[in-house]
PDB file of C-alpha atoms in Angstrom:
ATOM      1  CA  UNK Z   1     -95.288 -18.410 107.311  1.00  0.00           C
ATOM      2  CA  UNK Z   2     -91.796 -17.247 105.638  1.00  0.00           C
ATOM      3  CA  UNK Z   3     -88.546 -18.567 106.762  1.00  0.00           C
ATOM      4  CA  UNK Z   4     -87.582 -15.199 107.950  1.00  0.00           C
ATOM      5  CA  UNK Z   5     -90.358 -14.906 110.277  1.00  0.00           C
ATOM      6  CA  UNK Z   6     -90.156 -18.349 111.709  1.00  0.00           C
ATOM      7  CA  UNK Z   7     -86.631 -17.534 112.652  1.00  0.00           C
ATOM      8  CA  UNK Z   8     -87.876 -14.280 114.347  1.00  0.00           C
ATOM      9  CA  UNK Z   9     -90.776 -16.565 115.894  1.00  0.00           C
ATOM     10  CA  UNK Z  10     -87.864 -18.863 117.242  1.00  0.00           C
ATOM     11  CA  UNK Z  11     -85.210 -16.253 118.455  1.00  0.00           C
ATOM     12  CA  UNK Z  12     -87.180 -13.325 119.495  1.00  0.00           C
ATOM     13  CA  UNK Z  13     -91.081 -13.767 120.202  1.00  0.00           C
ATOM     14  CA  UNK Z  14     -91.008 -17.053 122.064  1.00  0.00           C
ATOM     15  CA  UNK Z  15     -87.987 -16.254 124.434  1.00  0.00           C
ATOM     16  CA  UNK Z  16     -89.860 -12.757 124.876  1.00  0.00           C
ATOM     17  CA  UNK Z  17     -93.208 -14.408 125.792  1.00  0.00           C
ATOM     18  CA  UNK Z  18     -95.172 -12.934 122.416  1.00  0.00           C
ATOM     19  CA  UNK Z  19     -97.621 -15.209 121.273  1.00  0.00           C
ATOM     20  CA  UNK Z  20     -98.001 -15.152 117.640  1.00  0.00           C
ATOM     21  CA  UNK Z  21    -101.718 -15.844 116.317  1.00  0.00           C
ATOM     22  CA  UNK Z  22    -104.077 -15.172 113.560  1.00  0.00           C
ATOM     23  CA  UNK Z  23    -101.309 -15.390 110.732  1.00  0.00           C
ATOM     24  CA  UNK Z  24    -102.400 -14.518 107.336  1.00  0.00           C
ATOM     25  CA  UNK Z  25    -100.583 -13.935 104.227  1.00  0.00           C
ATOM     26  CA  UNK Z  26    -101.449 -11.189 102.205  1.00  0.00           C
ATOM     27  CA  UNK Z  27    -102.515 -11.951  98.680  1.00  0.00           C
ATOM     28  CA  UNK Z  28    -100.441  -9.217  97.042  1.00  0.00           C
ATOM     29  CA  UNK Z  29     -96.828  -8.319  98.171  1.00  0.00           C
ATOM     30  CA  UNK Z  30     -95.123 -11.739  98.286  1.00  0.00           C
ATOM     31  CA  UNK Z  31     -91.736 -10.348  97.344  1.00  0.00           C
ATOM     32  CA  UNK Z  32     -91.628  -8.742 100.762  1.00  0.00           C
ATOM     33  CA  UNK Z  33     -93.402 -11.950 102.330  1.00  0.00           C
ATOM     34  CA  UNK Z  34     -96.287  -9.810 103.063  1.00  0.00           C
ATOM     35  CA  UNK Z  35     -98.552 -10.932 105.916  1.00  0.00           C
ATOM     36  CA  UNK Z  36    -100.597  -9.775 108.953  1.00  0.00           C
ATOM     37  CA  UNK Z  37    -100.981 -11.561 112.431  1.00  0.00           C
ATOM     38  CA  UNK Z  38    -101.241 -10.626 116.324  1.00  0.00           C
ATOM     39  CA  UNK Z  39     -98.352 -10.306 118.632  1.00  0.00           C
ATOM     40  CA  UNK Z  40    -100.728 -11.114 122.019  1.00  0.00           C
ATOM     41  CA  UNK Z  41    -103.354  -8.347 121.438  1.00  0.00           C
ATOM     42  CA  UNK Z  42    -101.449  -6.274 119.008  1.00  0.00           C
ATOM     43  CA  UNK Z  43    -102.249  -6.403 115.537  1.00  0.00           C
ATOM     44  CA  UNK Z  44     -99.108  -6.342 113.049  1.00  0.00           C
ATOM     45  CA  UNK Z  45     -98.478  -5.833 109.261  1.00  0.00           C
ATOM     46  CA  UNK Z  46     -95.411  -7.404 108.542  1.00  0.00           C
ATOM     47  CA  UNK Z  47     -92.949  -7.443 105.484  1.00  0.00           C
ATOM     48  CA  UNK Z  48     -89.270  -8.229 104.903  1.00  0.00           C
ATOM     49  CA  UNK Z  49     -87.518  -5.221 103.407  1.00  0.00           C
ATOM     50  CA  UNK Z  50     -84.944  -6.063 100.060  1.00  0.00           C
ATOM     51  CA  UNK Z  51     -81.562  -4.711  99.857  1.00  0.00           C
ATOM     52  CA  UNK Z  52     -81.584  -2.955  96.443  1.00  0.00           C
ATOM     53  CA  UNK Z  53     -78.480  -2.553  94.431  1.00  0.00           C
ATOM     54  CA  UNK Z  54     -78.037   0.972  93.819  1.00  0.00           C
ATOM     55  CA  UNK Z  55     -78.662   2.381  97.273  1.00  0.00           C
ATOM     56  CA  UNK Z  56     -77.765   2.218 100.702  1.00  0.00           C
ATOM     57  CA  UNK Z  57     -80.586   0.706 102.920  1.00  0.00           C
ATOM     58  CA  UNK Z  58     -83.424  -1.740 102.339  1.00  0.00           C
ATOM     59  CA  UNK Z  59     -86.615  -1.098 100.463  1.00  0.00           C
ATOM     60  CA  UNK Z  60     -90.084  -2.059 101.926  1.00  0.00           C
ATOM     61  CA  UNK Z  61     -93.754  -1.288 100.933  1.00  0.00           C
ATOM     62  CA  UNK Z  62     -96.886  -0.854 102.570  1.00  0.00           C
ATOM     63  CA  UNK Z  63     -99.940  -0.580 100.701  1.00  0.00           C
ATOM     64  CA  UNK Z  64    -103.521  -1.829 100.122  1.00  0.00           C
ATOM     65  CA  UNK Z  65    -106.170  -1.469  97.454  1.00  0.00           C
ATOM     66  CA  UNK Z  66    -109.017   0.887  97.830  1.00  0.00           C
ATOM     67  CA  UNK Z  67    -112.636  -0.122  96.908  1.00  0.00           C
ATOM     68  CA  UNK Z  68    -111.763   0.658  93.025  1.00  0.00           C
ATOM     69  CA  UNK Z  69    -108.775  -1.242  92.916  1.00  0.00           C
ATOM     70  CA  UNK Z  70    -106.078   1.449  93.113  1.00  0.00           C
ATOM     71  CA  UNK Z  71    -103.070   1.340  95.731  1.00  0.00           C
ATOM     72  CA  UNK Z  72    -102.839   3.487  98.602  1.00  0.00           C
ATOM     73  CA  UNK Z  73    -100.914   3.708 101.471  1.00  0.00           C
ATOM     74  CA  UNK Z  74    -102.448   2.307 104.815  1.00  0.00           C
ATOM     75  CA  UNK Z  75    -104.311   4.924 106.874  1.00  0.00           C
ATOM     76  CA  UNK Z  76    -104.388   5.906 110.589  1.00  0.00           C
ATOM     77  CA  UNK Z  77    -107.921   4.236 110.008  1.00  0.00           C
ATOM     78  CA  UNK Z  78    -107.011   1.116 109.400  1.00  0.00           C
ATOM     79  CA  UNK Z  79    -107.111  -1.473 111.777  1.00  0.00           C
ATOM     80  CA  UNK Z  80    -103.410  -2.226 113.029  1.00  0.00           C
ATOM     81  CA  UNK Z  81    -101.083  -1.110 115.835  1.00  0.00           C
ATOM     82  CA  UNK Z  82     -97.511  -1.697 114.170  1.00  0.00           C
ATOM     83  CA  UNK Z  83     -95.618  -1.728 111.039  1.00  0.00           C
ATOM     84  CA  UNK Z  84     -93.098  -4.500 111.293  1.00  0.00           C
ATOM     85  CA  UNK Z  85     -90.342  -4.637 109.064  1.00  0.00           C
ATOM     86  CA  UNK Z  86     -87.682  -7.511 108.769  1.00  0.00           C
ATOM     87  CA  UNK Z  87     -84.260  -6.824 107.492  1.00  0.00           C
ATOM     88  CA  UNK Z  88     -81.409  -9.079 107.001  1.00  0.00           C
ATOM     89  CA  UNK Z  89     -77.858  -9.170 105.365  1.00  0.00           C
ATOM     90  CA  UNK Z  90     -76.081 -12.027 105.401  1.00  0.00           C
ATOM     91  CA  UNK Z  91     -76.035 -13.373 108.907  1.00  0.00           C
ATOM     92  CA  UNK Z  92     -77.134 -10.330 110.387  1.00  0.00           C
ATOM     93  CA  UNK Z  93     -80.951 -10.408 111.135  1.00  0.00           C
ATOM     94  CA  UNK Z  94     -83.172  -7.382 112.669  1.00  0.00           C
ATOM     95  CA  UNK Z  95     -86.748  -6.134 112.836  1.00  0.00           C
ATOM     96  CA  UNK Z  96     -88.235  -2.582 112.892  1.00  0.00           C
ATOM     97  CA  UNK Z  97     -91.050  -2.249 115.166  1.00  0.00           C
ATOM     98  CA  UNK Z  98     -92.924   0.931 114.169  1.00  0.00           C
ATOM     99  CA  UNK Z  99     -95.708   2.021 116.246  1.00  0.00           C
ATOM    100  CA  UNK Z 100     -98.842   3.077 114.406  1.00  0.00           C
ATOM    101  CA  UNK Z 101     -98.396   6.647 115.888  1.00  0.00           C
ATOM    102  CA  UNK Z 102     -94.703   7.083 115.305  1.00  0.00           C
ATOM    103  CA  UNK Z 103     -95.725   5.883 111.171  1.00  0.00           C
ATOM    104  CA  UNK Z 104     -98.285   8.741 111.553  1.00  0.00           C
ATOM    105  CA  UNK Z 105     -95.873  11.318 112.679  1.00  0.00           C
ATOM    106  CA  UNK Z 106     -93.101  10.221 110.326  1.00  0.00           C
ATOM    107  CA  UNK Z 107     -95.736  10.749 107.479  1.00  0.00           C
ATOM    108  CA  UNK Z 108     -95.537   6.751 106.506  1.00  0.00           C
ATOM    109  CA  UNK Z 109     -99.321   6.464 107.218  1.00  0.00           C
ATOM    110  CA  UNK Z 110    -101.889   8.588 105.513  1.00  0.00           C
ATOM    111  CA  UNK Z 111    -103.988  10.722 107.727  1.00  0.00           C
ATOM    112  CA  UNK Z 112    -106.689  13.594 106.610  1.00  0.00           C
ATOM    113  CA  UNK Z 113    -103.548  16.047 106.131  1.00  0.00           C
ATOM    114  CA  UNK Z 114    -100.653  13.799 104.961  1.00  0.00           C
ATOM    115  CA  UNK Z 115    -100.784  11.465 102.039  1.00  0.00           C
ATOM    116  CA  UNK Z 116     -98.546   8.608 103.604  1.00  0.00           C
ATOM    117  CA  UNK Z 117     -96.361   6.416 101.591  1.00  0.00           C
ATOM    118  CA  UNK Z 118     -96.212   3.150  99.717  1.00  0.00           C
ATOM    119  CA  UNK Z 119     -93.079   2.453  99.929  1.00  0.00           C
ATOM    120  CA  UNK Z 120     -89.822   3.728 102.063  1.00  0.00           C
ATOM    121  CA  UNK Z 121     -86.269   2.869 102.862  1.00  0.00           C
ATOM    122  CA  UNK Z 122     -85.271   1.514 106.300  1.00  0.00           C
ATOM    123  CA  UNK Z 123     -81.565   1.595 107.747  1.00  0.00           C
ATOM    124  CA  UNK Z 124     -80.245  -1.185 109.603  1.00  0.00           C
ATOM    125  CA  UNK Z 125     -77.458  -0.537 112.074  1.00  0.00           C
ATOM    126  CA  UNK Z 126     -75.060  -2.242 109.754  1.00  0.00           C
ATOM    127  CA  UNK Z 127     -75.768   0.176 106.926  1.00  0.00           C
ATOM    128  CA  UNK Z 128     -73.907   3.379 106.587  1.00  0.00           C
ATOM    129  CA  UNK Z 129     -75.974   5.990 104.658  1.00  0.00           C
ATOM    130  CA  UNK Z 130     -74.059   8.803 103.244  1.00  0.00           C
ATOM    131  CA  UNK Z 131     -76.922  11.477 102.658  1.00  0.00           C
ATOM    132  CA  UNK Z 132     -78.068  13.650 105.435  1.00  0.00           C
ATOM    133  CA  UNK Z 133     -81.590  12.489 104.837  1.00  0.00           C
ATOM    134  CA  UNK Z 134     -80.973   9.104 105.049  1.00  0.00           C
ATOM    135  CA  UNK Z 135     -78.783   9.993 108.284  1.00  0.00           C
ATOM    136  CA  UNK Z 136     -81.790  11.580 109.839  1.00  0.00           C
ATOM    137  CA  UNK Z 137     -83.972   8.649 108.883  1.00  0.00           C
ATOM    138  CA  UNK Z 138     -81.771   5.943 110.085  1.00  0.00           C
ATOM    139  CA  UNK Z 139     -81.299   8.157 113.537  1.00  0.00           C
ATOM    140  CA  UNK Z 140     -85.181   7.880 114.266  1.00  0.00           C
ATOM    141  CA  UNK Z 141     -85.618   4.436 112.816  1.00  0.00           C
ATOM    142  CA  UNK Z 142     -82.716   2.833 115.208  1.00  0.00           C
ATOM    143  CA  UNK Z 143     -85.027   3.849 118.049  1.00  0.00           C
ATOM    144  CA  UNK Z 144     -87.170   0.993 116.962  1.00  0.00           C
ATOM    145  CA  UNK Z 145     -84.765  -1.679 115.918  1.00  0.00           C
ATOM    146  CA  UNK Z 146     -84.477  -5.184 117.596  1.00  0.00           C
ATOM    147  CA  UNK Z 147     -81.272  -7.031 116.766  1.00  0.00           C
ATOM    148  CA  UNK Z 148     -82.155 -10.822 116.400  1.00  0.00           C
ATOM    149  CA  UNK Z 149     -78.953 -12.652 117.957  1.00  0.00           C
ATOM    150  CA  UNK Z 150     -78.566 -15.563 120.236  1.00  0.00           C
ATOM    151  CA  UNK Z 151     -78.799 -13.398 123.261  1.00  0.00           C
ATOM    152  CA  UNK Z 152     -82.111 -11.627 123.013  1.00  0.00           C
ATOM    153  CA  UNK Z 153     -82.957  -8.409 124.785  1.00  0.00           C
ATOM    154  CA  UNK Z 154     -86.620  -9.367 125.877  1.00  0.00           C
ATOM    155  CA  UNK Z 155     -86.882  -5.971 127.994  1.00  0.00           C
ATOM    156  CA  UNK Z 156     -86.503  -4.105 124.732  1.00  0.00           C
ATOM    157  CA  UNK Z 157     -88.369  -6.524 122.447  1.00  0.00           C
ATOM    158  CA  UNK Z 158     -91.325  -6.414 125.135  1.00  0.00           C
ATOM    159  CA  UNK Z 159     -90.989  -2.389 125.616  1.00  0.00           C
ATOM    160  CA  UNK Z 160     -91.362  -1.940 121.679  1.00  0.00           C
ATOM    161  CA  UNK Z 161     -94.385  -4.237 121.453  1.00  0.00           C
ATOM    162  CA  UNK Z 162     -96.014  -2.582 124.455  1.00  0.00           C
TER     163      UNK Z 162
END
């Protein structure tokens, strides 16, 4: 398990009564600490986003390979419940918990009518995007953000993971 996820396990999941099990590192995506696991009964696809030098926000990828080896976005038909994106900057740490249904509605997850996305940006509350599109994206994303702090909002954690 990555140090980021270990810290989240200690400071967020444990105090909220969530049990992490069936942890597996993904073969590809090490730069994003790509892994899958369960939290209680919920199946999680997890990544740690990266700060990029020229744009505000953090970049993350979510893809798998199809039967002929080509990368593709995850699909509504894939077995998972949440995209979880860990974000950090200095001492600040947080997590976006995006339900599959929200990922579908926002075009992140492929459906029969939408291509989905292999990668996208997330905007934690400490980032101040300047473009209108990034501001709109941050606005909806923050509804699914959990800060990892000394005092944990266990009600928020359990509400987002329910």
